Structures are given as C-alpha cells and as structure tokens.
Amino acid sequence: MLEAKFLHTAGISLPPESYIYSIIPTSQCLALTASDDSLRIFDRETLQLTTAGAFKKVHDGVTCLKTLDPGGNIIATAGRDGALRCWDIRSGKRAIEFTTENAILAFDHRGSKNQLAVGTEYGGDKSSLQFHPENETLLLSGSMDGLINIYDTSITEEDDALQQVLNHGSSIHRTGFLSNKDIFALSHDETLSMYQFAEPDEIVEELSPVNWGDVRLKLGCDYVVDVLPSREGAIVAAGSSGHVDLFPLVKAPEWAFDESKKIRLPGAHGDDVVRCIYVDQAVYTSPYLHGSAADFIKSQKIFTGGEDGLVRAWSLGESSTTTIDSSTKSNVLKESKASKAKGKRFRPY
C-alpha cells in the first residue's frame, strides 16, 4: 500500500456548514460546485480562488458540473431549477442557458456535434448519462429504477432506439463506459457490477456480469466516493472515517481489484464524508482536455472535497511535503465535527 502525502487544505471562501459536491479540471485550474449553489474556480497549486473567482447562486439546487470545450474554458452546470447554464471562466460571465420543465439530474455533451443529452427528474429519474466513447450516436442512461439503457440517438422512435437494457437491481448512483465494451454500475446501496455492451449487429452470447454485491464488504470501507475511469480500467475511491483508499480495478483478463496497488489518503477529511475526488491520472468527466491539462497528469496529485467544506490536496511524488499555511489553519479545525451522513449512503444533492 502506498500512502499519499498531504499537501495543504483550503476552504475556498465557502460559507459555514457548506458541502463540496464536485471537483473537475479546467484548462489551467480546478472548478467545484458546493451546497451554497456556487461555482468556484481555484488554483490547483495554492487552492486559492482565481481571478474568475466565484459564480454565486448558479442554480436553485445545483446537481451537475462538467467541462464542455476542448480548451477547458467553458463549464456547464445544471440544477433542480430545470436549467442548464454554460459559464466562460475567462470572462467570468454566463455564456448560454437552456431550460426544461423538470429538475436536471444528469447530462452529457457530444463534442463533435456540439449536442447535449439531459436527464430529468421525471418518469424513471435519470441519475447518469454518457455518450459512448467512440460511437457518439449511442447514449447510456442509468436510472433510479435500477435499469441501464443504451439508446441509438440517430433513431427517432424510442422503442426502436433502445439497443440494450441492463438490470442492476437497485437504484443507480453512478454508471458509465470504462471502454468501448465495459460498463460499470454503482448503486445507492453500494452494489458494484461490471457489464458488457453488445453491439446491435453482434450475434454473441451475453456475458454474465461481474458482481461484487455490497462492495463495502470487499473493500472494508464505509461508503464509495466514486468510480473513476483510468487508463488501466478504473479507480474505486472508498471512504472510511479517517481515510480514503483508492483501489485500482483492472481487467487481466477478468475484472478484479489490485489491492497490492492501493493508495491511502491518511486523515482524509477526518470524520466528515468525502463527497468528491479528482485524481489527475484518471480520465474523468471531460475527455476533451489536452495541452496544459495533459501536462498536469504528470504531477500525480489528488484533490478531495468533503462535507467539512474543505478542499484538500495530496501528492504521490517523492518530493512532496506536508504544509498547512496560516490562512487555512482555522478551516482544519472543522474536521473534528461529526459526519452528517455517518452510517448512511450519502446523497450528493
């Protein structure tokens, strides 16, 4: 097991009792959304707000955060107010807005055709959406009814567009493609499985899923923070009181956890739940980043956000040092407060 080295922490100027929901990379910095419904842009070295600063009250109940453009300068957010808004972090202004009649719980962007798919709180509430990594007419959706559907968006009739249905058996928390064929699914009650996507014109026997059941028992954790696609497969971030462990999930040739390469973040956010994690070696929410973002992968840093309202930075580099500057010491004291979600599956929104 490798222990990551704690670098520093910051409160990102959030009001007291705020949670951090999501952290994603931008062209030069990092962006987060929080329970005060703000979007904040901060420096990945100092963890201080950049000149773009904070976009206050981006939604009435923010739910989603993604980077849209190849340069990582346009960020999209969505919320329970039924709006999807795009923000230009260079100008600090809202670029465009779309509205629906229902709360937006998930969305994804098809880069080559500049199209958006939106999942709303209506019917089978969509908790995850993702276009296929190569065939951009295919769209995967995960719902709170436990079903994962794959549609061909080039077909207008919904019944004809449905290409495959996978039944995970419980409410989907996260699902997505790890490759052209491999699909992961994580439920709100922590069951984790791997499935195979079958092309419509393929005549093959459907493979049985790899099912770990309640993965907390397998990993010895209290909850799963996220499943992050990586070059080798996936990274499963598992949280417990006082630490977070990163477990590589690899296919060689069967899917299995490589526990010998586990990485621990000692201390994590104390007793507070870690809501989100960004690992710089992972292919995370935006596959469009390149240039400076690609160079950043070499730095081997990890960023976490928690229910204590803090962002913390970690390093896997040998030259890393543990430093907490005087401006953030007061925020570290917040780590002693009890977790609001202890013993339950936390819901991010």
Short mmCIF file of C-alpha atoms in Angstrom, two decimals, residues 11-16 18-20 22-24 26 29-43 47-58 62 65 75 77 87 89 309 311:
data_model
loop_
_atom_site.label_atom_id
_atom_site.label_comp_id
_atom_site.label_asym_id
_atom_site.label_seq_id
_atom_site.Cartn_x
_atom_site.Cartn_y
_atom_site.Cartn_z
CA GLY A 11 -11.93 26.50 2.49
CA ILE A 12 -12.35 28.19 -0.95
CA SER A 13 -14.24 31.04 0.80
CA LEU A 14 -17.36 28.91 1.29
CA PRO A 15 -19.89 29.89 3.95
CA PRO A 16 -20.04 27.78 7.15
CA SER A 18 -21.22 24.04 3.23
CA TYR A 19 -20.61 20.75 1.42
CA ILE A 20 -18.47 20.36 -1.69
CA SER A 22 -17.93 18.03 -7.36
CA ILE A 23 -14.37 18.86 -8.45
CA ILE A 24 -13.30 18.85 -12.11
CA THR A 26 -10.41 23.14 -16.33
CA CYS A 29 -7.32 25.43 -12.77
CA LEU A 30 -9.94 23.37 -10.96
CA ALA A 31 -13.66 24.02 -10.56
CA LEU A 32 -16.10 22.94 -7.88
CA THR A 33 -19.77 23.17 -7.02
CA ALA A 34 -21.00 23.35 -3.46
CA SER A 35 -24.16 23.20 -1.38
CA ASP A 36 -24.45 27.00 -1.39
CA ASP A 37 -25.19 26.58 -5.14
CA SER A 38 -21.98 28.32 -6.16
CA LEU A 39 -19.44 27.51 -8.86
CA ARG A 40 -15.89 28.32 -7.78
CA ILE A 41 -12.66 28.34 -9.79
CA PHE A 42 -9.45 27.81 -7.84
CA ASP A 43 -5.74 27.33 -8.39
CA LEU A 47 -6.13 26.07 -3.69
CA GLN A 48 -6.98 29.76 -3.64
CA LEU A 49 -9.72 31.34 -5.77
CA THR A 50 -8.53 32.62 -9.16
CA THR A 51 -9.46 35.92 -10.77
CA ALA A 52 -12.54 34.19 -12.19
CA GLY A 53 -13.48 33.71 -8.55
CA ALA A 54 -16.93 32.55 -7.56
CA PHE A 55 -20.13 32.39 -9.60
CA LYS A 56 -22.74 32.75 -6.89
CA LYS A 57 -26.13 31.01 -6.98
CA VAL A 58 -25.65 29.35 -10.37
CA VAL A 62 -27.09 22.64 -8.38
CA LEU A 65 -20.80 20.04 -13.29
CA ILE A 75 -18.05 24.91 -17.85
CA THR A 77 -23.79 23.34 -14.65
CA TRP A 87 -20.03 29.65 -17.94
CA ILE A 89 -14.24 31.18 -16.89
CA GLY A 309 -16.47 22.43 3.17
CA VAL A 311 -10.65 21.03 -0.50
#
